[in-house]
Short mmCIF file of C-alpha atoms in Angstrom, two decimals:
data_model
loop_
_atom_site.label_atom_id
_atom_site.label_comp_id
_atom_site.label_asym_id
_atom_site.label_seq_id
_atom_site.Cartn_x
_atom_site.Cartn_y
_atom_site.Cartn_z
CA MET A 1 1.15 9.00 21.29
CA LEU A 2 -1.70 6.51 21.55
CA ALA A 3 0.53 4.31 23.72
CA GLN A 4 1.02 7.26 26.08
CA LEU A 5 -2.72 7.84 26.25
CA THR A 6 -3.43 4.20 27.02
CA SER A 7 -0.78 4.16 29.76
CA VAL A 8 -2.61 6.86 31.74
CA SER A 9 -3.22 5.61 35.28
CA ASP A 10 -6.98 6.09 35.00
CA PRO A 11 -8.31 3.33 32.69
CA ALA A 12 -11.52 5.28 32.05
CA VAL A 13 -9.55 8.26 30.69
CA ALA A 14 -7.39 5.95 28.57
CA GLY A 15 -10.51 4.28 27.17
CA GLN A 16 -12.12 7.62 26.38
CA ALA A 17 -8.96 8.80 24.61
CA GLU A 18 -8.90 5.66 22.47
CA GLU A 19 -12.58 6.07 21.69
CA LEU A 20 -12.01 9.71 20.69
CA VAL A 21 -9.19 8.73 18.32
CA GLY A 22 -11.44 6.05 16.80
CA LEU A 23 -14.26 8.54 16.30
CA LEU A 24 -11.92 11.04 14.65
CA VAL A 25 -10.59 8.40 12.26
CA GLU A 26 -14.15 7.35 11.45
CA PHE A 27 -15.16 10.99 10.92
CA TYR A 28 -12.38 11.85 8.48
CA GLY A 29 -12.91 8.48 6.76
CA ALA A 30 -16.53 9.43 6.17
CA GLY A 31 -15.35 12.76 4.75
CA LEU A 32 -13.00 10.97 2.36
CA ALA A 33 -15.82 8.63 1.34
CA ARG A 34 -17.98 11.63 0.51
CA ILE A 35 -15.20 13.19 -1.59
CA VAL A 36 -14.70 9.95 -3.53
CA GLU A 37 -18.46 9.74 -4.03
CA LEU A 38 -18.63 13.27 -5.47
CA LEU A 39 -15.69 12.94 -7.86
CA ASP A 40 -15.91 11.38 -11.28
CA GLU A 41 -13.21 8.97 -12.44
CA HIS A 42 -11.24 11.71 -14.21
CA ALA A 43 -11.18 13.94 -11.12
CA LEU A 44 -10.27 11.01 -8.87
CA THR A 45 -7.19 10.04 -10.91
CA PRO A 46 -4.81 12.64 -9.38
CA LEU A 47 -5.78 11.46 -5.89
CA LEU A 48 -4.99 7.87 -6.83
CA GLU A 49 -1.63 8.88 -8.28
CA ASP A 50 -0.59 10.60 -5.04
CA ASN A 51 0.92 7.92 -2.78
CA PHE A 52 -0.14 9.65 0.44
CA LEU A 53 -3.75 10.21 -0.63
CA ALA A 54 -4.00 6.75 -2.16
CA SER A 55 -2.77 5.29 1.15
CA LEU A 56 -5.53 7.14 3.00
CA LEU A 57 -8.08 5.70 0.58
CA VAL A 58 -6.67 2.21 1.20
CA LEU A 59 -6.78 2.76 4.97
CA HIS A 60 -10.51 3.49 4.75
CA ASP A 61 -11.21 0.79 2.16
CA LEU A 62 -12.14 3.47 -0.39
CA HIS A 63 -9.57 2.79 -3.11
CA PRO A 64 -11.47 1.89 -6.29
CA ARG A 65 -8.84 -0.62 -7.44
CA SER A 66 -8.31 -3.90 -5.64
CA THR A 67 -5.03 -4.74 -3.96
CA GLU A 68 -4.33 -7.31 -6.65
CA GLU A 69 -4.93 -4.78 -9.46
CA ARG A 70 -2.56 -2.31 -7.84
CA VAL A 71 0.12 -4.97 -7.30
CA LEU A 72 -0.12 -6.01 -10.96
CA GLU A 73 0.14 -2.36 -12.04
CA ALA A 74 3.21 -1.94 -9.82
CA LEU A 75 4.86 -4.98 -11.39
CA GLU A 76 4.21 -3.58 -14.87
CA THR A 77 5.89 -0.30 -13.96
CA VAL A 78 9.00 -2.07 -12.67
CA ARG A 79 9.30 -4.60 -15.54
CA PRO A 80 11.45 -2.35 -17.78
CA TYR A 81 13.90 -1.91 -14.92
CA LEU A 82 13.93 -5.65 -14.27
CA GLY A 83 14.58 -6.26 -17.96
CA SER A 84 17.58 -3.96 -17.83
CA HIS A 85 19.00 -6.35 -15.21
CA ALA A 86 18.10 -9.42 -17.32
CA GLY A 87 15.33 -10.25 -14.88
CA ASP A 88 11.59 -10.62 -14.73
CA VAL A 89 8.93 -11.37 -12.15
CA GLU A 90 5.91 -13.65 -12.25
CA TYR A 91 2.88 -12.86 -10.09
CA LEU A 92 1.68 -16.01 -8.31
CA GLY A 93 -1.06 -14.52 -6.17
CA LEU A 94 -2.08 -12.68 -3.04
CA ASP A 95 -2.99 -14.64 0.08
CA SER A 96 -5.58 -13.80 2.74
CA ASP A 97 -2.92 -12.05 4.85
CA ASN A 98 -2.09 -9.67 1.97
CA VAL A 99 1.22 -11.38 1.27
CA VAL A 100 2.19 -11.23 -2.41
CA LYS A 101 3.66 -14.40 -3.89
CA LEU A 102 6.15 -13.81 -6.71
CA ARG A 103 8.67 -15.81 -8.69
CA LEU A 104 11.82 -14.00 -9.83
CA ALA A 105 13.35 -15.05 -13.12
CA GLY A 106 16.59 -14.27 -14.95
CA SER A 107 19.95 -13.11 -13.76
CA CYS A 108 22.57 -10.50 -14.42
CA ASP A 109 25.93 -12.03 -15.22
CA GLY A 110 28.77 -10.12 -13.63
CA CYS A 111 26.42 -8.21 -11.36
CA PRO A 112 26.52 -9.86 -7.91
CA SER A 113 24.12 -7.41 -6.32
CA SER A 114 21.48 -7.60 -9.06
CA ALA A 115 19.19 -9.96 -7.11
CA VAL A 116 19.13 -7.53 -4.19
CA THR A 117 18.68 -4.54 -6.51
CA VAL A 118 15.80 -6.21 -8.35
CA LYS A 119 14.14 -7.32 -5.11
CA LEU A 120 14.33 -3.81 -3.65
CA ALA A 121 12.88 -2.29 -6.84
CA ILE A 122 9.95 -4.71 -6.75
CA GLU A 123 9.31 -4.15 -3.03
CA LYS A 124 9.40 -0.36 -3.41
CA SER A 125 7.03 -0.41 -6.36
CA ILE A 126 4.52 -2.68 -4.61
CA GLU A 127 4.77 -0.75 -1.33
CA GLU A 128 3.93 2.50 -3.10
CA ALA A 129 1.00 1.00 -5.03
CA ALA A 130 -0.40 -1.23 -2.29
CA PRO A 131 0.79 -0.20 1.19
CA GLU A 132 -1.49 -2.74 2.82
CA VAL A 133 0.62 -5.61 1.42
CA THR A 134 2.82 -7.28 4.02
CA ASP A 135 6.15 -9.09 3.71
#
C-alpha cells in the first residue's frame, strides 16, 4: 500500500502520505510506550508472551528484554526437542546486523532429515522470540 502511495504522480502528495504513515506509527508507538510505562512487571508478562504484541514492542524498541536474552530463552525452549533428535545447539553470539551465530552439535542416526528438522525448529523458536533477528 505504501508503494502505491509513493507511486502517485504528484511527489508532494506521495511525500505527505509517507509523512502521515510515519506520524501514525510514531503516535501508536508512543501509546505503547505509555502502556509499558504504566504496567508493572507482572502485568506486562502476558503482553511479552503474546508473539504479536511482543513484536510490536520490539518494533518500537520497547521490549524490556534484549535481543540476546530472547534468543537465549528461545534456544532453551527448543533444547528438549533437539535432545530428542540427539542434537544440541551452542550460541556463539549476535552480530551488529542482528544475525545469530550458532553451532549445531549431534546427529540422529537413521534420520536423514533430522538436520533440516532441527534447523527449522531452531529458526521458528528464534523468529517467535526475536523477530528482529535476520538470517
